[in-house]
CSV table of C-alpha atoms and ligand atoms in Angstrom, one decimal:
chain,number,residue,atom,x,y,z
A,92,UNK,CA,0.2,0.1,-0.1
A,93,UNK,CA,1.6,3.6,1.0
A,94,UNK,CA,3.7,2.3,3.7
A,95,UNK,CA,6.4,4.4,2.1
A,96,UNK,CA,4.8,7.5,1.1
A,97,UNK,CA,3.3,9.9,3.6
A,98,UNK,CA,-0.6,10.6,3.3
A,99,UNK,CA,-1.9,14.0,4.1
A,100,UNK,CA,-4.7,13.3,6.7
A,101,UNK,CA,-6.8,15.9,7.5
A,102,UNK,CA,-9.8,16.3,10.0
A,103,UNK,CA,-11.7,18.7,8.4
A,104,UNK,CA,-15.5,18.7,8.5
A,105,UNK,CA,-16.5,19.4,4.4
A,106,UNK,CA,-20.3,19.5,5.6
A,107,UNK,CA,-20.1,21.5,8.7
A,108,UNK,CA,-21.6,24.8,8.8
A,109,UNK,CA,-18.0,25.8,10.0
A,110,UNK,CA,-16.2,24.6,6.4
A,111,UNK,CA,-19.4,26.1,4.3
A,112,UNK,CA,-19.7,29.3,5.6
A,113,UNK,CA,-15.8,30.1,4.7
A,114,UNK,CA,-15.0,27.2,2.7
A,115,UNK,CA,-12.2,28.7,0.4
A,116,UNK,CA,-9.4,28.9,3.2
A,117,UNK,CA,-10.4,25.1,3.9
A,118,UNK,CA,-9.5,24.8,0.3
A,119,UNK,CA,-6.1,26.3,0.0
A,120,UNK,CA,-5.4,24.1,3.0
A,121,UNK,CA,-6.3,20.7,1.4
A,122,UNK,CA,-4.5,22.2,-1.8
A,123,UNK,CA,-1.6,23.1,0.0
A,124,UNK,CA,-1.3,19.8,2.2
A,125,UNK,CA,-0.7,17.3,-1.5
A,126,UNK,CA,-2.5,16.5,-4.8
A,127,UNK,CA,-4.5,14.0,-2.7
A,128,UNK,CA,-5.7,13.7,0.7
A,129,UNK,CA,-7.7,11.3,3.2
A,130,UNK,CA,-10.4,13.1,5.4
A,131,UNK,CA,-10.3,10.9,8.2
A,132,UNK,CA,-13.5,11.8,9.7
A,133,UNK,CA,-15.5,9.9,6.7
A,134,UNK,CA,-12.5,7.6,5.5
A,135,UNK,CA,-12.5,9.3,1.8
A,136,UNK,CA,-9.9,10.9,-0.7
A,137,UNK,CA,-10.1,13.9,-1.2
A,138,UNK,CA,-8.7,16.6,-4.5
A,139,UNK,CA,-8.6,19.9,-4.7
A,140,UNK,CA,-5.8,21.4,-7.2
A,141,UNK,CA,-7.4,22.3,-10.4
A,142,UNK,CA,-5.0,19.5,-12.3
A,143,UNK,CA,-6.5,16.6,-10.1
A,144,UNK,CA,-9.7,17.6,-10.0
A,145,UNK,CA,-9.6,17.6,-13.9
A,146,UNK,CA,-8.0,14.4,-14.5
A,147,UNK,CA,-10.6,12.7,-12.2
A,148,UNK,CA,-13.7,14.4,-14.0
A,149,UNK,CA,-12.2,13.2,-17.1
A,150,UNK,CA,-11.5,9.5,-16.1
A,151,UNK,CA,-14.5,8.0,-16.3
A,152,UNK,CA,-13.2,4.6,-16.4
A,153,UNK,CA,-11.5,4.4,-12.9
A,154,UNK,CA,-13.7,6.8,-11.1
A,155,UNK,CA,-17.1,5.9,-11.4
A,156,UNK,CA,-20.8,7.5,-11.6
A,157,UNK,CA,-23.1,4.8,-10.6
A,158,UNK,CA,-22.2,3.9,-7.3
A,159,UNK,CA,-23.3,7.5,-6.7
A,160,UNK,CA,-21.7,10.9,-6.9
A,161,UNK,CA,-22.3,11.4,-3.3
A,162,UNK,CA,-20.8,9.9,-0.2
A,163,UNK,CA,-23.5,7.2,-0.3
A,164,UNK,CA,-22.1,3.6,-1.7
A,165,UNK,CA,-25.0,2.7,-3.8
A,166,UNK,CA,-23.2,-0.8,-3.7
A,167,UNK,CA,-23.8,-0.8,-0.2
A,168,UNK,CA,-26.6,1.2,0.5
A,169,UNK,CA,-30.0,2.0,-1.1
A,170,UNK,CA,-30.6,5.3,-2.2
A,171,UNK,CA,-34.0,7.4,-0.9
A,172,UNK,CA,-34.8,7.7,-4.9
A,173,UNK,CA,-34.1,5.5,-7.9
A,174,UNK,CA,-30.3,6.5,-9.4
A,175,UNK,CA,-30.3,9.4,-12.1
A,176,UNK,CA,-29.8,7.4,-15.2
A,177,UNK,CA,-27.7,9.7,-16.2
A,178,UNK,CA,-26.0,11.2,-13.5
A,179,UNK,CA,-25.7,8.3,-11.1
A,180,UNK,CA,-24.7,6.0,-14.6
A,181,UNK,CA,-22.1,5.2,-16.6
A,182,UNK,CA,-21.7,4.6,-20.2
A,183,UNK,CA,-23.0,2.8,-22.2
A,184,UNK,CA,-26.5,3.7,-20.1
A,185,UNK,CA,-24.9,7.5,-19.6
A,186,UNK,CA,-24.0,7.8,-23.2
A,187,UNK,CA,-27.4,7.3,-24.3
A,188,UNK,CA,-29.3,9.2,-22.1
A,189,UNK,CA,-26.3,12.1,-22.5
A,190,UNK,CA,-27.5,11.9,-26.1
A,191,UNK,CA,-30.9,12.5,-25.7
A,192,UNK,CA,-30.8,15.3,-23.1
A,193,UNK,CA,-28.5,17.4,-24.9
A,194,UNK,CA,-30.6,16.8,-27.7
A,195,UNK,CA,-33.3,18.3,-25.8
A,196,UNK,CA,-31.1,21.0,-25.1
A,197,UNK,CA,-29.6,21.5,-28.2
A,198,UNK,CA,-29.2,25.1,-29.3
A,199,UNK,CA,-32.0,24.8,-31.7
A,200,UNK,CA,-34.3,23.9,-28.7
A,201,UNK,CA,-32.9,26.8,-26.4
A,202,UNK,CA,-33.5,29.7,-29.4
A,203,UNK,CA,-37.2,29.4,-29.4
A,204,UNK,CA,-37.4,30.4,-25.1
A,205,UNK,CA,-35.2,33.7,-25.8
A,206,UNK,CA,-38.4,35.8,-26.1
A,207,UNK,CA,-40.4,34.4,-22.8
A,208,UNK,CA,-37.3,34.7,-20.9
A,209,UNK,CA,-36.8,38.2,-22.1
A,210,UNK,CA,-40.4,39.4,-21.3
A,211,UNK,CA,-39.7,38.0,-17.9
A,212,UNK,CA,-36.7,39.1,-16.8
A,213,UNK,CA,-38.0,42.5,-18.2
A,214,UNK,CA,-40.9,42.3,-15.9
A,215,UNK,CA,-38.5,41.8,-13.2
A,216,UNK,CA,-36.0,44.3,-13.4
A,217,UNK,CA,-39.0,47.1,-13.4
A,218,UNK,CA,-40.4,44.9,-10.7
A,219,UNK,CA,-37.2,45.3,-8.2
A,220,UNK,CA,-36.6,49.1,-9.6
A,221,UNK,CA,-39.7,49.8,-8.4
A,222,UNK,CA,-39.3,48.5,-5.2
A,223,UNK,CA,-36.0,49.7,-4.4
A,224,UNK,CA,-35.7,47.6,-1.5
A,225,UNK,CA,-35.4,43.6,-1.9
A,226,UNK,CA,-34.2,40.6,-0.9
A,227,UNK,CA,-32.2,39.6,-4.1
A,228,UNK,CA,-32.1,36.2,-3.1
A,229,UNK,CA,-36.3,35.7,-3.3
A,230,UNK,CA,-37.4,38.3,-5.6
A,231,UNK,CA,-34.5,37.9,-8.2
A,232,UNK,CA,-32.0,34.3,-7.5
A,233,UNK,CA,-35.5,32.4,-6.9
A,234,UNK,CA,-38.0,34.3,-8.7
A,235,UNK,CA,-36.7,34.5,-12.3
A,236,UNK,CA,-35.5,30.7,-12.9
A,237,UNK,CA,-38.6,29.6,-10.9
A,238,UNK,CA,-41.1,31.5,-13.5
A,239,UNK,CA,-39.0,30.2,-16.5
A,240,UNK,CA,-37.6,26.9,-16.4
A,241,UNK,CA,-40.8,25.2,-15.0
A,242,UNK,CA,-42.2,26.5,-18.0
A,243,UNK,CA,-39.5,26.1,-20.3
A,244,UNK,CA,-40.3,21.9,-19.1
A,245,UNK,CA,-43.6,22.2,-19.6
A,246,UNK,CA,-45.3,21.8,-16.1
A,247,UNK,CA,-48.5,22.6,-15.4
A,248,UNK,CA,-48.7,25.7,-12.6
A,249,UNK,CA,-50.1,22.9,-9.9
A,250,UNK,CA,-47.6,20.8,-8.2
A,251,UNK,CA,-44.8,22.9,-9.1
A,252,UNK,CA,-44.5,24.3,-5.4
A,253,UNK,CA,-43.1,21.2,-4.7
A,254,UNK,CA,-39.9,21.0,-6.8
A,255,UNK,CA,-37.2,23.5,-3.9
A,256,UNK,CA,-38.5,20.8,-1.0
A,257,UNK,CA,-37.4,18.0,-3.7
A,258,UNK,CA,-34.0,20.2,-4.6
A,259,UNK,CA,-33.2,20.5,-0.9
A,260,UNK,CA,-33.7,16.9,-0.6
A,261,UNK,CA,-31.4,15.9,-3.8
A,262,UNK,CA,-28.1,18.1,-3.0
A,263,UNK,CA,-28.1,17.6,0.7
A,264,UNK,CA,-28.7,13.7,-0.1
A,265,UNK,CA,-25.2,13.7,-1.9
A,266,UNK,CA,-23.2,14.4,1.4
A,267,UNK,CA,-23.3,12.2,4.9
A,268,UNK,CA,-26.5,11.3,7.4
A,269,UNK,CA,-25.4,15.0,9.4
A,270,UNK,CA,-28.6,17.1,10.9
A,271,UNK,CA,-28.8,18.8,7.3
A,272,UNK,CA,-29.5,16.0,5.5
A,273,UNK,CA,-31.8,13.6,8.0
A,274,UNK,CA,-33.8,17.5,7.5
A,275,UNK,CA,-34.2,17.4,4.1
A,276,UNK,CA,-34.8,13.4,3.6
A,277,UNK,CA,-37.6,13.7,5.9
A,278,UNK,CA,-40.5,13.3,3.9
A,279,UNK,CA,-38.4,12.2,1.2
A,280,UNK,CA,-41.1,9.5,0.0
A,281,UNK,CA,-43.7,11.8,-0.3
A,282,UNK,CA,-41.9,14.5,-2.3
A,283,UNK,CA,-40.5,11.5,-4.8
A,284,UNK,CA,-44.2,10.8,-5.5
A,285,UNK,CA,-45.0,14.1,-6.2
A,286,UNK,CA,-42.7,15.1,-8.2
A,287,UNK,CA,-42.6,11.7,-10.4
A,288,UNK,CA,-45.8,12.7,-11.4
A,289,UNK,CA,-45.3,15.5,-12.6
A,290,UNK,CA,-42.9,13.3,-14.6
A,291,UNK,CA,-46.0,11.6,-16.3
A,292,UNK,CA,-46.7,12.6,-20.3
A,293,UNK,CA,-50.1,13.5,-19.6
A,294,UNK,CA,-48.5,15.8,-17.0
A,295,UNK,CA,-47.0,18.0,-19.5
A,296,UNK,CA,-47.6,20.4,-22.3
A,297,UNK,CA,-46.8,19.1,-25.6
A,298,UNK,CA,-44.3,21.7,-26.4
A,299,UNK,CA,-41.7,21.7,-23.4
A,300,UNK,CA,-38.3,20.0,-23.1
A,301,UNK,CA,-40.5,17.1,-21.3
A,302,UNK,CA,-42.3,16.9,-24.7
A,303,UNK,CA,-39.2,16.3,-26.4
A,304,UNK,CA,-38.0,13.3,-23.8
A,305,UNK,CA,-40.9,11.6,-24.9
A,306,UNK,CA,-40.3,12.2,-27.8
A,307,UNK,CA,-37.5,10.1,-27.9
A,308,UNK,CA,-39.2,7.5,-26.3
A,309,UNK,CA,-41.2,7.6,-29.1
A,310,UNK,CA,-38.5,7.0,-31.7
A,311,UNK,CA,-37.2,4.2,-29.6
A,312,UNK,CA,-34.3,5.7,-27.6
A,313,UNK,CA,-35.4,4.8,-24.4
A,314,UNK,CA,-38.3,3.0,-22.8
A,315,UNK,CA,-41.3,4.9,-21.3
A,316,UNK,CA,-40.1,5.0,-17.5
A,317,UNK,CA,-36.3,6.3,-18.2
A,318,UNK,CA,-38.3,9.2,-20.0
A,319,UNK,CA,-40.1,9.4,-17.1
A,320,UNK,CA,-36.7,9.6,-15.3
A,321,UNK,CA,-35.1,11.8,-17.9
A,322,UNK,CA,-37.6,14.2,-17.2
A,323,UNK,CA,-37.0,13.8,-13.3
A,324,UNK,CA,-33.1,14.9,-14.2
A,325,UNK,CA,-34.7,18.4,-15.5
A,326,UNK,CA,-36.0,19.1,-12.2
A,327,UNK,CA,-33.6,18.2,-10.4
A,328,UNK,CA,-30.3,19.4,-11.6
A,329,UNK,CA,-32.4,22.6,-13.6
A,330,UNK,CA,-33.3,24.4,-11.1
A,331,UNK,CA,-31.5,24.9,-7.6
A,332,UNK,CA,-28.4,25.3,-9.3
A,333,UNK,CA,-29.1,28.3,-11.7
A,334,UNK,CA,-31.1,29.7,-8.8
A,335,UNK,CA,-27.9,29.5,-6.7
A,336,UNK,CA,-25.8,30.6,-9.7
A,337,UNK,CA,-27.8,34.3,-9.8
A,338,UNK,CA,-28.0,34.4,-6.4
A,339,UNK,CA,-23.8,34.1,-6.5
A,340,UNK,CA,-23.8,36.7,-9.6
A,341,UNK,CA,-25.8,38.9,-7.6
A,342,UNK,CA,-23.6,39.0,-4.6
A,343,UNK,CA,-20.4,38.8,-7.1
A,344,UNK,CA,-21.9,42.3,-8.5
A,345,UNK,CA,-22.9,43.7,-5.1
A,346,UNK,CA,-19.5,43.7,-3.5
A,347,UNK,CA,-17.5,44.1,-6.8
A,348,UNK,CA,-19.4,47.4,-8.1
A,349,UNK,CA,-16.7,48.7,-10.7
A,350,UNK,CA,-17.0,45.3,-11.6
A,351,UNK,CA,-20.9,45.8,-12.6
A,352,UNK,CA,-20.5,49.1,-14.2
A,353,UNK,CA,-18.3,47.1,-16.7
A,354,UNK,CA,-21.2,45.1,-17.3
A,355,UNK,CA,-23.6,48.1,-17.5
A,356,UNK,CA,-21.3,49.9,-19.9
A,357,UNK,CA,-21.0,46.8,-22.2
A,358,UNK,CA,-24.3,44.0,-21.8
A,359,UNK,CA,-22.5,41.8,-24.5
A,360,UNK,CA,-20.9,40.2,-21.1
A,361,UNK,CA,-23.3,39.9,-19.2
A,362,UNK,CA,-23.1,35.7,-20.1
A,363,UNK,CA,-19.4,35.8,-19.0
A,364,UNK,CA,-20.0,37.5,-15.9
A,365,UNK,CA,-22.7,35.3,-15.1
A,366,UNK,CA,-19.7,31.9,-15.9
A,367,UNK,CA,-17.4,34.1,-13.6
A,368,UNK,CA,-19.5,34.4,-10.7
A,369,UNK,CA,-20.0,30.3,-11.3
A,370,UNK,CA,-15.9,30.2,-11.1
A,371,UNK,CA,-15.5,32.4,-8.3
A,372,UNK,CA,-18.4,31.1,-5.9
A,373,UNK,CA,-18.9,27.4,-7.1
A,374,UNK,CA,-22.6,26.8,-6.5
A,375,UNK,CA,-21.9,23.5,-7.1
A,376,UNK,CA,-18.5,23.0,-4.4
A,377,UNK,CA,-18.4,18.9,-4.8
A,378,UNK,CA,-19.2,15.8,-6.2
A,379,UNK,CA,-17.8,12.4,-5.2
A,380,UNK,CA,-16.7,9.9,-7.7
A,381,UNK,CA,-16.3,6.0,-6.7
A,382,UNK,CA,-12.6,4.2,-6.9
A,383,UNK,CA,-13.3,1.5,-9.9
A,384,UNK,CA,-9.7,0.2,-10.0
A,385,UNK,CA,-6.6,0.4,-8.4
A,386,UNK,CA,-5.1,3.7,-9.1
A,387,UNK,CA,-2.5,6.7,-8.2
A,388,UNK,CA,-2.7,10.1,-7.8
A,389,UNK,CA,1.0,12.0,-6.8
A,390,UNK,CA,2.2,8.8,-6.3
A,391,UNK,CA,-0.7,7.2,-4.0
A,392,UNK,CA,-2.3,4.4,-4.3
A,393,UNK,CA,-6.3,4.6,-4.1
A,394,UNK,CA,-7.7,1.5,-3.4
A,395,UNK,CA,-10.6,0.0,-5.6
A,396,UNK,CA,-14.2,0.7,-4.0
A,397,UNK,CA,-13.0,3.9,-2.1
A,398,UNK,CA,-14.6,6.9,-2.2
A,399,UNK,CA,-13.3,10.3,-3.8
A,400,UNK,CA,-14.7,13.9,-3.3
A,401,UNK,CA,-13.3,17.2,-5.8
A,402,UNK,CA,-13.7,20.0,-4.6
A,403,UNK,CA,-14.6,21.9,-7.6
A,404,UNK,CA,-14.8,24.9,-5.7
A,405,UNK,CA,-11.4,24.7,-5.0
A,406,UNK,CA,-10.3,23.5,-8.5
A,407,UNK,CA,-11.8,27.1,-9.8
A,408,UNK,CA,-9.5,28.7,-7.2
A,409,UNK,CA,-6.5,27.4,-7.6
A,410,UNK,CA,-3.6,29.5,-8.0
A,411,UNK,CA,-1.6,27.1,-10.1
A,412,UNK,CA,-4.4,27.5,-12.1
A,413,UNK,CA,-5.9,31.1,-12.0
A,414,UNK,CA,-4.0,34.8,-11.5
A,415,UNK,CA,-5.8,36.2,-9.0
A,416,UNK,CA,-8.3,33.3,-8.0
A,417,UNK,CA,-10.4,35.1,-5.5
A,418,UNK,CA,-11.1,38.4,-7.6
A,419,UNK,CA,-14.3,39.0,-9.6
A,420,UNK,CA,-13.4,39.8,-13.3
A,421,UNK,CA,-16.0,39.9,-15.4
A,422,UNK,CA,-14.0,39.4,-18.2
A,423,UNK,CA,-11.4,36.7,-17.4
A,424,UNK,CA,-11.6,33.8,-19.3
A,425,UNK,CA,-13.5,31.5,-17.9
A,426,UNK,CA,-13.1,27.9,-20.2
A,427,UNK,CA,-11.2,25.8,-17.4
A,428,UNK,CA,-12.9,26.1,-14.5
A,429,UNK,CA,-15.2,23.0,-13.5
A,430,UNK,CA,-18.1,24.9,-12.0
A,431,UNK,CA,-20.1,22.9,-14.4
A,432,UNK,CA,-17.8,19.8,-14.9
A,433,UNK,CA,-15.1,18.4,-17.2
A,434,UNK,CA,-15.5,15.7,-19.3
A,435,UNK,CA,-18.2,13.1,-20.0
A,436,UNK,CA,-20.7,14.3,-16.8
A,437,UNK,CA,-20.1,17.9,-18.1
A,438,UNK,CA,-23.5,19.7,-17.5
A,439,UNK,CA,-25.9,19.1,-20.0
A,440,UNK,CA,-28.2,21.7,-19.3
A,441,UNK,CA,-24.9,24.3,-18.9
A,442,UNK,CA,-26.4,26.4,-22.4
A,443,UNK,CA,-29.5,26.7,-20.9
A,444,UNK,CA,-28.0,27.7,-17.5
A,445,UNK,CA,-25.9,29.9,-19.3
A,446,UNK,CA,-29.0,31.5,-21.1
A,447,UNK,CA,-31.0,32.2,-18.5
A,448,UNK,CA,-28.1,33.9,-16.5
A,449,UNK,CA,-27.6,36.2,-20.1
A,450,UNK,CA,-31.2,37.5,-20.0
A,451,UNK,CA,-31.1,38.0,-16.8
A,452,UNK,CA,-28.0,40.2,-16.1
A,453,UNK,CA,-28.7,42.0,-19.2
A,454,UNK,CA,-31.9,43.1,-18.4
A,455,UNK,CA,-30.9,44.4,-15.2
A,456,UNK,CA,-27.9,45.9,-16.4
A,457,UNK,CA,-30.5,47.9,-18.6
A,458,UNK,CA,-31.8,49.6,-15.1
A,459,UNK,CA,-29.9,49.1,-12.4
A,460,UNK,CA,-26.9,51.3,-11.4
A,461,UNK,CA,-25.7,49.6,-8.6
A,462,UNK,CA,-26.6,46.9,-6.6
A,463,UNK,CA,-26.4,48.0,-2.3
A,464,UNK,CA,-25.9,45.3,0.3
A,465,UNK,CA,-27.7,46.9,3.6
A,466,UNK,CA,-26.5,43.7,5.7
A,467,UNK,CA,-24.4,40.9,4.8
A,468,UNK,CA,-26.1,37.9,3.1
A,469,UNK,CA,-27.0,34.9,4.6
A,470,UNK,CA,-25.7,31.8,3.2
A,471,UNK,CA,-28.2,28.6,2.7
A,472,UNK,CA,-26.6,26.5,3.8
A,473,UNK,CA,-26.1,22.1,2.0
A,474,UNK,CA,-24.0,19.6,2.0
A,475,UNK,CA,-23.4,20.3,-2.0
A,476,UNK,CA,-24.9,23.7,-3.3
A,477,UNK,CA,-23.5,27.2,-2.6
A,478,UNK,CA,-26.2,29.9,-2.2
A,479,UNK,CA,-28.0,32.3,-0.3
A,480,UNK,CA,-30.8,32.6,2.0
A,481,UNK,CA,-31.2,36.3,2.0
A,482,UNK,CA,-29.3,39.1,0.2
A,483,UNK,CA,-31.0,42.2,1.6
A,484,UNK,CA,-30.4,44.8,-0.9
A,485,UNK,CA,-31.1,48.5,-2.4
A,486,UNK,CA,-31.5,48.8,-6.0
A,487,UNK,CA,-30.0,51.9,-7.3
A,488,UNK,CA,-32.1,53.0,-11.0
A,489,UNK,CA,-29.7,54.1,-13.1
A,490,UNK,CA,-30.3,57.6,-14.5
A,491,UNK,CA,-31.3,59.0,-10.8
A,492,UNK,CA,-28.2,59.8,-8.3
A,493,UNK,CA,-26.7,57.3,-6.1
B,293,8QM,C1,-26.6,18.2,-10.4
B,293,8QM,O1,-31.1,13.6,-10.8
B,293,8QM,C2,-30.0,13.9,-12.2
B,293,8QM,O2,-30.0,13.4,-13.1
B,293,8QM,C3,-29.5,14.9,-11.8
B,293,8QM,C4,-29.4,16.0,-10.3
B,293,8QM,C5,-28.6,16.5,-9.6
B,293,8QM,C6,-27.7,17.3,-10.6
B,293,8QM,C7,-27.7,16.6,-11.9
B,293,8QM,C8,-28.5,15.6,-12.6
B,293,8QM,C9,-25.3,18.1,-10.8
B,293,8QM,C10,-26.2,19.3,-11.3
């Protein structure tokens, strides 16, 4: 084994309130300790440097997803919802399902959403400028995706209200069985059942993303049950992620007002500004893989069956990769960040998320001169996601004294 190598052992708990309140300084400790470290509290390996996180993401044969991408090993424990057939799957299944969702979320499909997104973004921007004093987490970050995304999927109005509770369950599940996990999972069977009811062909409109998934079933690319599971994946992956990305972007704009001024001066950089916020804050902080054959990282052997934690957020601020990694720079070249993953599991909804971000930020840039924090934002603690419960803001309108 690793008798002759010194394995860095850390007793950090990456799922504790303490760690989540200020994860970034802890990530530096992990990166400095070595290419791979042992987290003794949970008995798992972890990587935090960009090059190692990226290498693990790319090597899906050594680091599999089908045993779960949380700390729970599906080969030992039964997960509270049937495994995702895209996230918690390996090729060849994942290749087939990814292809279906990639087509459903293709540029052509997204083009038809632009007008509806713009209309909603304009109304929202006008509304918050009118009000002046808002909670950016609720009135912008949750309000926008919660309206446009279920519409785009083709969900009925009735039943959508379950989605926040479902997201809370999905993203806390990836962590250990801490208090947050227990609380989020309290109603798991009922919540799962309500969500699956939204994933029936009879429940969705004939022109949305869900209908596109059922069309793939009609074409013989998947079973009816698999189509329902892929609609579930849209609902699992598409909402809380975007909500938190927008919340993170708002906090960045409030904390770096000169960067907001650059977006106002040239709204065509809104999309890159959104991507830079994803790099800096990493709404998806972590995911696990499971070691499927003996491998080494930095000369240290990882045993078959071990869980390995990837600190995506740490890779996104690794000074080995980024200059001024802690600085929000809306014109930075963001291409190499791993906030949307990398390799075969790279986010299939990335372009939809960026379309939402671009359109919303663009609409805000035309009306808002400054986002002023009137109190510290409060974090929403979650085992996977970084986001905000509240962002108390005064909105200063364009063309008025600030
Ligand atoms: C995270 O259920 C799913 O397929 C699924 C759930 C969560 C995600 C992705 C897929 C990465 C955003």
